[in-house]
Structures are given as C-alpha cells and as structure tokens.
Amino acid sequence: QLNFDLEVTPDAEVQLIFDPTVGDILKGKGSGDLKLQINTLGKFNMYGNYTVEEGEYLFTLLNVINRKFLIEYGGTISWNGDPLDAEINLKAIYRTKASLNNLLITTEGYTNKTTVDCQILMTGRLMNPNIQYDIYLPHVEEATRELVKNKISNSEQLNKQFSSLLVLNSFMPEFDPTAASTSGTLSPYGNVANANASEFLSNQLSHLLSQISGDVDLAFNYRSDRTMESDEIELAMSTQLLNDRLTIYGNLGVPTNAAAQASNSIVGDVDVDYKITKNGKLRVKAFNRSNEEQFNYVAPYTQGFGLVYKEEFNTFSELWQRYWDAIVRDVDRKRRKGEVINN
C-alpha cells in the first residue's frame, strides 16, 4: 500500500484526458494539497483541493472546427475519495471578435467587430458536469451589454448564438425566409459552408506554420462573412524566451472590406510577460491593444504597463515569519561571507 501526500505547484502540468483519439484533453497548471491512497487490491482514492491558475481545453468538431478555451484563474477541482467523482467549478472562455450588426439595429450602427467571450461554466461531478453557457462583451459600454442581453433573453436564443459564435465567429440574425426570397438578400445560414471552408484552410495553414519552429507558435486565421461583405486575415504568434521567463504573444489582423481598405485599418495586439524572479512571483507585464468601436475612445490603441507581485499565505503571521526568516538567512550569509574574506 502506498500513501502519497503531494504539494502540487504550478511547475507541474495536470491533464484530464476525456478522449485521447481526438485530443479531447483539459490541461492546466495550478496548486493544491492532494492525498493519494493506492494498494495492490485495486483501491485508489484521492483527497484534497486543486486550484487552477491557467489552463486550456481544445474543442474539436470533426477535425475541421478547432476552438481553444482558456480556463479562468481560480477554478477548483476537489476530490473526496473516488478520483472520477471529483467536484469541479471551472469557467472556460473562448474569445473571438464579431459584429453586433446582426443583433442590434440602431441608428448608430456597429460596423466594426468587438471582442466577445463565449463562456462555459462547469460545476458538479467531474464526469457528468452541469454545463451553463454565457456570452459576455468585455470591452463595450454597459448600455451595449444590456441591449445584447435583451436580444438574447432565453436559453434557446443563447444556445443558438453561442453555437453561431463557435462555428461562424459571428452572431446569428433573426432570419425571415419570405423576406429574403423577395428582396434577394443572402441567407445568413448560407454563411455556414463558407465559414467551414475558411476554417479548414486556416487550420491547415496553422498546422504548416507550426512546423517551422519548435520555439515559436504561429497560427493563421481567415474569416469570411458574406452577409457583411467583409473578410479578415489574422496572424498570431506566441513564444517563450530566456528559459521560459519571457513570454510574448501577438496578433496582426487585416480586415479587407471596403471601409477598412479606405482607412488602411490594421489591427495588432501584443502582450509581454517577463518573470523578474525565477519562481515567477515578481513579474513585469506590458501590452498594446487596439481599441474597438466605442465612442469614448479617441486613440486607435491603448498601452499598459504593470508590476505584479504574488505571494500565497494562510495568515499574516505566517507571511511575516517567512519574510523575517529570509532576512535572518541573508544576514547570516553575509556575515559568514565576511568572515571567510577576513580569514
């Protein structure tokens, strides 16, 4: 019989494999205290709590549609015996950009695309979770969020719009076949085949780009929207340098509709994260992000810079004792170093 008491740190990657044949794997890094009990009679129990700091889940549909969901910081997995009967509380987010024109018919108009978070909240049992969907607009004004919320007022509409954002990267408008046939307007559902073709092309090109270098992740994304008469080309890059202490993520997008061409619109976002200390407790972060269609913005880009320090503790006395011990050790080290030099 073996009893393991594990103090899990973010240095270790944890994987929950649901279906290895299609790559249905949830990956994450986090921290927690776990106890494992195993014996030769087949007994296997787990106890403890695990808190996710970062993670991802790759959603795959017929090897054509691939969507990477990022696990939000602070999610938990708790075991109290059976490893497959854990309690989970996780939020996964797929971020895309979509125009609000299909939903909101206003005099102002929403011609540009705005950031949209497709959120999945998973609670309950690990192997049979309760799943709730939500759609959130992080970079718009509260009044716009309320308009979208009123348009997506029930679970049926939410499921339809959520699926449309995953497959088409756009909202699905209310469609009247009679009006479309008389006016000659293109049905939004005809956009599905075109979106699948562009998605397949994007995945194949991303796969080829990923073979160029093992140190740099490159991805290509081409989105086509016939109802909006617009296309968008995006190139994303991410890499880790200096023994994984420097992380750079950036993307460059070029919309090809007539209005964007007239304004020479190029959208680019860059995020930089540098670990000043090896354990990552002290970091420097900087970003450059394009502003979306909001009337209170006067500049096309927003820059930011920040210094981040993270420390985990249970009580303030424990934290103070940790700092005090570090000071004492440093003083003793300098004293011993001085004695050696004098001798």
PDB file of C-alpha atoms in Angstrom, residues 47-149:
ATOM      1  CA  TYR A  47      -8.475  13.639  -1.355  1.00  0.00           C
ATOM      2  CA  GLY A  48      -7.792  17.364  -1.492  1.00  0.00           C
ATOM      3  CA  ASN A  49      -8.372  20.538  -3.456  1.00  0.00           C
ATOM      4  CA  TYR A  50      -6.658  21.764  -6.605  1.00  0.00           C
ATOM      5  CA  THR A  51      -6.861  25.415  -7.733  1.00  0.00           C
ATOM      6  CA  VAL A  52      -6.282  26.151 -11.409  1.00  0.00           C
ATOM      7  CA  GLU A  53      -4.077  29.151 -12.225  1.00  0.00           C
ATOM      8  CA  GLU A  54      -4.031  28.681 -16.012  1.00  0.00           C
ATOM      9  CA  GLY A  55      -5.218  26.031 -18.438  1.00  0.00           C
ATOM     10  CA  GLU A  56      -6.840  25.286 -21.762  1.00  0.00           C
ATOM     11  CA  TYR A  57      -9.328  22.961 -23.393  1.00  0.00           C
ATOM     12  CA  LEU A  58      -9.309  22.287 -27.154  1.00  0.00           C
ATOM     13  CA  PHE A  59     -12.793  21.851 -28.570  1.00  0.00           C
ATOM     14  CA  THR A  60     -12.696  19.865 -31.839  1.00  0.00           C
ATOM     15  CA  LEU A  61     -15.572  19.241 -34.235  1.00  0.00           C
ATOM     16  CA  LEU A  62     -14.897  16.661 -36.991  1.00  0.00           C
ATOM     17  CA  ASN A  63     -11.259  17.830 -37.171  1.00  0.00           C
ATOM     18  CA  VAL A  64     -12.483  20.924 -39.031  1.00  0.00           C
ATOM     19  CA  ILE A  65     -13.563  23.370 -36.319  1.00  0.00           C
ATOM     20  CA  ASN A  66     -10.960  23.818 -33.561  1.00  0.00           C
ATOM     21  CA  ARG A  67     -11.628  26.199 -30.686  1.00  0.00           C
ATOM     22  CA  LYS A  68      -9.250  26.733 -27.781  1.00  0.00           C
ATOM     23  CA  PHE A  69     -10.996  27.547 -24.496  1.00  0.00           C
ATOM     24  CA  LEU A  70      -8.854  29.105 -21.766  1.00  0.00           C
ATOM     25  CA  ILE A  71      -9.574  28.078 -18.156  1.00  0.00           C
ATOM     26  CA  GLU A  72     -10.145  31.130 -15.959  1.00  0.00           C
ATOM     27  CA  TYR A  73      -7.908  31.647 -12.924  1.00  0.00           C
ATOM     28  CA  GLY A  74      -9.391  30.409  -9.649  1.00  0.00           C
ATOM     29  CA  GLY A  75     -11.253  27.322 -10.868  1.00  0.00           C
ATOM     30  CA  THR A  76     -11.228  24.366  -8.469  1.00  0.00           C
ATOM     31  CA  ILE A  77     -11.287  20.559  -8.558  1.00  0.00           C
ATOM     32  CA  SER A  78     -11.983  18.780  -5.249  1.00  0.00           C
ATOM     33  CA  TRP A  79     -11.569  15.072  -4.512  1.00  0.00           C
ATOM     34  CA  ASN A  80     -13.143  13.192  -1.621  1.00  0.00           C
ATOM     35  CA  GLY A  81     -12.473   9.548  -2.484  1.00  0.00           C
ATOM     36  CA  ASP A  82     -13.217   8.261  -5.978  1.00  0.00           C
ATOM     37  CA  PRO A  83     -10.908  10.046  -8.485  1.00  0.00           C
ATOM     38  CA  LEU A  84     -13.701  10.082 -11.111  1.00  0.00           C
ATOM     39  CA  ASP A  85     -16.228  11.553  -8.679  1.00  0.00           C
ATOM     40  CA  ALA A  86     -14.493  14.879  -8.109  1.00  0.00           C
ATOM     41  CA  GLU A  87     -16.387  18.153  -7.674  1.00  0.00           C
ATOM     42  CA  ILE A  88     -15.449  20.815 -10.233  1.00  0.00           C
ATOM     43  CA  ASN A  89     -16.071  24.529 -10.517  1.00  0.00           C
ATOM     44  CA  LEU A  90     -14.423  25.760 -13.718  1.00  0.00           C
ATOM     45  CA  LYS A  91     -15.030  28.557 -16.178  1.00  0.00           C
ATOM     46  CA  ALA A  92     -13.637  28.201 -19.717  1.00  0.00           C
ATOM     47  CA  ILE A  93     -13.581  31.099 -22.179  1.00  0.00           C
ATOM     48  CA  TYR A  94     -13.271  31.191 -25.968  1.00  0.00           C
ATOM     49  CA  ARG A  95     -12.557  34.721 -27.155  1.00  0.00           C
ATOM     50  CA  THR A  96     -13.482  35.847 -30.660  1.00  0.00           C
ATOM     51  CA  LYS A  97     -14.488  39.022 -32.482  1.00  0.00           C
ATOM     52  CA  ALA A  98     -17.901  39.582 -34.017  1.00  0.00           C
ATOM     53  CA  SER A  99     -20.004  42.434 -35.339  1.00  0.00           C
ATOM     54  CA  LEU A 100     -23.109  43.409 -33.372  1.00  0.00           C
ATOM     55  CA  ASN A 101     -24.947  44.450 -36.536  1.00  0.00           C
ATOM     56  CA  ASN A 102     -26.726  41.105 -36.762  1.00  0.00           C
ATOM     57  CA  LEU A 103     -28.243  41.656 -33.315  1.00  0.00           C
ATOM     58  CA  LEU A 104     -28.625  45.396 -32.858  1.00  0.00           C
ATOM     59  CA  ILE A 105     -30.425  47.501 -35.435  1.00  0.00           C
ATOM     60  CA  THR A 106     -29.729  51.092 -34.350  1.00  0.00           C
ATOM     61  CA  THR A 107     -29.093  54.432 -35.946  1.00  0.00           C
ATOM     62  CA  GLU A 108     -25.529  54.391 -34.584  1.00  0.00           C
ATOM     63  CA  GLY A 109     -24.588  51.134 -36.265  1.00  0.00           C
ATOM     64  CA  TYR A 110     -21.936  48.633 -35.161  1.00  0.00           C
ATOM     65  CA  THR A 111     -19.848  48.123 -38.273  1.00  0.00           C
ATOM     66  CA  ASN A 112     -16.603  47.125 -36.543  1.00  0.00           C
ATOM     67  CA  LYS A 113     -16.121  43.837 -34.743  1.00  0.00           C
ATOM     68  CA  THR A 114     -15.932  43.767 -30.976  1.00  0.00           C
ATOM     69  CA  THR A 115     -14.428  41.221 -28.582  1.00  0.00           C
ATOM     70  CA  VAL A 116     -16.866  38.512 -27.475  1.00  0.00           C
ATOM     71  CA  ASP A 117     -16.232  35.947 -24.731  1.00  0.00           C
ATOM     72  CA  CYS A 118     -18.046  32.623 -25.091  1.00  0.00           C
ATOM     73  CA  GLN A 119     -18.095  31.303 -21.529  1.00  0.00           C
ATOM     74  CA  ILE A 120     -18.710  27.754 -20.326  1.00  0.00           C
ATOM     75  CA  LEU A 121     -19.313  27.257 -16.600  1.00  0.00           C
ATOM     76  CA  MET A 122     -18.813  23.657 -15.469  1.00  0.00           C
ATOM     77  CA  THR A 123     -19.986  22.619 -11.997  1.00  0.00           C
ATOM     78  CA  GLY A 124     -20.935  19.400 -10.248  1.00  0.00           C
ATOM     79  CA  ARG A 125     -19.403  15.979 -10.903  1.00  0.00           C
ATOM     80  CA  LEU A 126     -16.255  15.695 -12.987  1.00  0.00           C
ATOM     81  CA  MET A 127     -17.517  13.002 -15.380  1.00  0.00           C
ATOM     82  CA  ASN A 128     -21.091  14.359 -15.562  1.00  0.00           C
ATOM     83  CA  PRO A 129     -20.875  18.117 -15.061  1.00  0.00           C
ATOM     84  CA  ASN A 130     -23.619  20.701 -15.148  1.00  0.00           C
ATOM     85  CA  ILE A 131     -22.825  22.998 -18.075  1.00  0.00           C
ATOM     86  CA  GLN A 132     -24.057  26.561 -18.471  1.00  0.00           C
ATOM     87  CA  TYR A 133     -23.325  28.909 -21.370  1.00  0.00           C
ATOM     88  CA  ASP A 134     -22.934  32.659 -21.326  1.00  0.00           C
ATOM     89  CA  ILE A 135     -21.920  35.403 -23.754  1.00  0.00           C
ATOM     90  CA  TYR A 136     -20.041  38.424 -22.401  1.00  0.00           C
ATOM     91  CA  LEU A 137     -18.717  41.562 -24.122  1.00  0.00           C
ATOM     92  CA  PRO A 138     -15.685  42.710 -22.085  1.00  0.00           C
ATOM     93  CA  HIS A 139     -14.794  45.885 -23.994  1.00  0.00           C
ATOM     94  CA  VAL A 140     -18.107  47.634 -24.600  1.00  0.00           C
ATOM     95  CA  GLU A 141     -20.160  50.047 -22.546  1.00  0.00           C
ATOM     96  CA  GLU A 142     -22.751  48.780 -20.080  1.00  0.00           C
ATOM     97  CA  ALA A 143     -25.604  50.141 -22.199  1.00  0.00           C
ATOM     98  CA  THR A 144     -24.470  47.998 -25.146  1.00  0.00           C
ATOM     99  CA  ARG A 145     -24.243  44.907 -22.904  1.00  0.00           C
ATOM    100  CA  GLU A 146     -27.843  45.499 -21.819  1.00  0.00           C
ATOM    101  CA  LEU A 147     -29.009  45.750 -25.436  1.00  0.00           C
ATOM    102  CA  VAL A 148     -27.330  42.433 -26.276  1.00  0.00           C
ATOM    103  CA  LYS A 149     -28.715  40.826 -23.109  1.00  0.00           C
TER     104      LYS A 149
END
